[in-house]
Amino acid sequence: DSGVTQTPKHLITATGQRVTLRCSPRSGDLSVYWYQQSLDQGLQFLIQYYNGEERAKGNILERFSAQQFPDLHSELNLSSLELGDSALYFCASSVAGGASGAQETQYFGPGTRLLVL
Amino acid sequence: KNEVEQSPQNLTAQEGEFITINCSYSVGISALHWLQQHPGGGIVSLFMLSSGKKKHGRLIATINIQEKHSSLHITASHPRDSAVYICAVGGGATNKLIFGTGTLLAVQP
């Protein structure tokens, strides 16, 4: 158990809908990362937050947005869903997210499996 | 060409064999990570290294910064080692990772 929790574990929805994925980082970790894992693209970095502020952005679609709340949990919002958004979405956390200038081990949550029908 | 390349893509071994998975990268990095993903989907960080060699149990990871290459070795492989092994590189001030496509390892009894 990494200490990172994600809800829900599974989500089935229809095209055009909007969903929210939730992540709680390990106790003491200030940085949260979101990753998407699909069959054709593999693992891709979406976005990173550090202590409530966006720190880095990757291949995140405009239909997707995220935020990190004062209690450090994070939510990833996916809207106008398409079939191609079906994937595993992972959240990971680390202590300082590179703010110290050093690379850090990231601890991954169990993932949310999204199926868009 | 991907920034992080892994080989082989698939690997089948007999229990007890010595296994090597390779990773090459083309970008500047601060550290390289080896991750393990089991069939259930969960991802576990095995190693983070920026130079030299690290060992944990039967797993050994090495990196050659000049050649931009890393290897993950598994000694005395066991069926429970069956998983996808993913190489990822990180650099800059954000800690974000760029991933290889993974190596699917199956260890047969």
mmCIF file with all atom_site columns, C-alpha atoms in Angstrom, chain B residues 61-106:
data_model
loop_
_atom_site.group_PDB
_atom_site.id
_atom_site.type_symbol
_atom_site.label_atom_id
_atom_site.label_alt_id
_atom_site.label_comp_id
_atom_site.label_asym_id
_atom_site.label_entity_id
_atom_site.label_seq_id
_atom_site.pdbx_PDB_ins_code
_atom_site.Cartn_x
_atom_site.Cartn_y
_atom_site.Cartn_z
_atom_site.occupancy
_atom_site.B_iso_or_equiv
_atom_site.pdbx_formal_charge
_atom_site.auth_seq_id
_atom_site.auth_comp_id
_atom_site.auth_asym_id
_atom_site.auth_atom_id
_atom_site.pdbx_PDB_model_num
ATOM 1  C CA . ALA B 1 61  ? 19.653 -1.344  -11.380 1.00 0.00 ? 61  ALA B CA 1
ATOM 2  C CA . THR B 1 62  ? 22.569 0.335   -13.110 1.00 0.00 ? 62  THR B CA 1
ATOM 3  C CA . ILE B 1 63  ? 22.892 3.542   -15.059 1.00 0.00 ? 63  ILE B CA 1
ATOM 4  C CA . ASN B 1 64  ? 25.544 4.936   -17.390 1.00 0.00 ? 64  ASN B CA 1
ATOM 5  C CA . ILE B 1 65  ? 24.930 8.650   -17.717 1.00 0.00 ? 65  ILE B CA 1
ATOM 6  C CA . GLN B 1 66  ? 27.481 9.148   -20.505 1.00 0.00 ? 66  GLN B CA 1
ATOM 7  C CA . GLU B 1 67  ? 25.888 6.446   -22.656 1.00 0.00 ? 67  GLU B CA 1
ATOM 8  C CA . LYS B 1 68  ? 22.323 7.388   -21.583 1.00 0.00 ? 68  LYS B CA 1
ATOM 9  C CA . HIS B 1 69  ? 21.564 3.793   -20.756 1.00 0.00 ? 69  HIS B CA 1
ATOM 10 C CA . SER B 1 70  ? 20.220 1.865   -17.794 1.00 0.00 ? 70  SER B CA 1
ATOM 11 C CA . SER B 1 71  ? 19.661 -1.799  -17.075 1.00 0.00 ? 71  SER B CA 1
ATOM 12 C CA . LEU B 1 72  ? 17.436 -3.617  -14.626 1.00 0.00 ? 72  LEU B CA 1
ATOM 13 C CA . HIS B 1 73  ? 18.625 -7.074  -13.620 1.00 0.00 ? 73  HIS B CA 1
ATOM 14 C CA . ILE B 1 74  ? 16.657 -9.740  -11.808 1.00 0.00 ? 74  ILE B CA 1
ATOM 15 C CA . THR B 1 75  ? 18.657 -12.585 -10.333 1.00 0.00 ? 75  THR B CA 1
ATOM 16 C CA . ALA B 1 76  ? 17.126 -16.005 -9.609  1.00 0.00 ? 76  ALA B CA 1
ATOM 17 C CA . SER B 1 77  ? 13.857 -15.012 -11.262 1.00 0.00 ? 77  SER B CA 1
ATOM 18 C CA . HIS B 1 78  ? 10.585 -16.273 -9.829  1.00 0.00 ? 78  HIS B CA 1
ATOM 19 C CA . PRO B 1 79  ? 7.048  -16.451 -11.241 1.00 0.00 ? 79  PRO B CA 1
ATOM 20 C CA . ARG B 1 80  ? 6.022  -13.671 -8.853  1.00 0.00 ? 80  ARG B CA 1
ATOM 21 C CA . ASP B 1 81  ? 8.391  -11.372 -10.766 1.00 0.00 ? 81  ASP B CA 1
ATOM 22 C CA . SER B 1 82  ? 6.000  -11.581 -13.719 1.00 0.00 ? 82  SER B CA 1
ATOM 23 C CA . ALA B 1 83  ? 4.900  -8.022  -14.403 1.00 0.00 ? 83  ALA B CA 1
ATOM 24 C CA . VAL B 1 84  ? 5.458  -5.067  -16.691 1.00 0.00 ? 84  VAL B CA 1
ATOM 25 C CA . TYR B 1 85  ? 8.687  -3.197  -15.936 1.00 0.00 ? 85  TYR B CA 1
ATOM 26 C CA . ILE B 1 86  ? 8.692  0.442   -16.924 1.00 0.00 ? 86  ILE B CA 1
ATOM 27 C CA . CYS B 1 87  ? 11.636 2.779   -17.267 1.00 0.00 ? 87  CYS B CA 1
ATOM 28 C CA . ALA B 1 88  ? 10.960 6.489   -16.730 1.00 0.00 ? 88  ALA B CA 1
ATOM 29 C CA . VAL B 1 89  ? 13.192 9.546   -16.752 1.00 0.00 ? 89  VAL B CA 1
ATOM 30 C CA . GLY B 1 90  ? 12.828 12.782  -14.888 1.00 0.00 ? 90  GLY B CA 1
ATOM 31 C CA . GLY B 1 91  ? 14.575 16.102  -15.222 1.00 0.00 ? 91  GLY B CA 1
ATOM 32 C CA . GLY B 1 92  ? 14.273 19.768  -14.492 1.00 0.00 ? 92  GLY B CA 1
ATOM 33 C CA . ALA B 1 93  ? 12.550 21.344  -11.555 1.00 0.00 ? 93  ALA B CA 1
ATOM 34 C CA . THR B 1 94  ? 9.205  19.620  -11.816 1.00 0.00 ? 94  THR B CA 1
ATOM 35 C CA . ASN B 1 95  ? 9.882  15.939  -11.227 1.00 0.00 ? 95  ASN B CA 1
ATOM 36 C CA . LYS B 1 96  ? 7.528  14.970  -14.061 1.00 0.00 ? 96  LYS B CA 1
ATOM 37 C CA . LEU B 1 97  ? 8.297  11.641  -15.705 1.00 0.00 ? 97  LEU B CA 1
ATOM 38 C CA . ILE B 1 98  ? 8.650  10.513  -19.305 1.00 0.00 ? 98  ILE B CA 1
ATOM 39 C CA . PHE B 1 99  ? 7.943  6.823   -19.647 1.00 0.00 ? 99  PHE B CA 1
ATOM 40 C CA . GLY B 1 100 ? 9.194  4.002   -21.804 1.00 0.00 ? 100 GLY B CA 1
ATOM 41 C CA . THR B 1 101 ? 6.691  1.596   -23.309 1.00 0.00 ? 101 THR B CA 1
ATOM 42 C CA . GLY B 1 102 ? 7.435  -1.118  -20.774 1.00 0.00 ? 102 GLY B CA 1
ATOM 43 C CA . THR B 1 103 ? 8.725  -4.670  -20.868 1.00 0.00 ? 103 THR B CA 1
ATOM 44 C CA . LEU B 1 104 ? 6.261  -7.481  -20.243 1.00 0.00 ? 104 LEU B CA 1
ATOM 45 C CA . LEU B 1 105 ? 8.055  -10.199 -18.293 1.00 0.00 ? 105 LEU B CA 1
ATOM 46 C CA . ALA B 1 106 ? 6.643  -13.676 -17.810 1.00 0.00 ? 106 ALA B CA 1
#
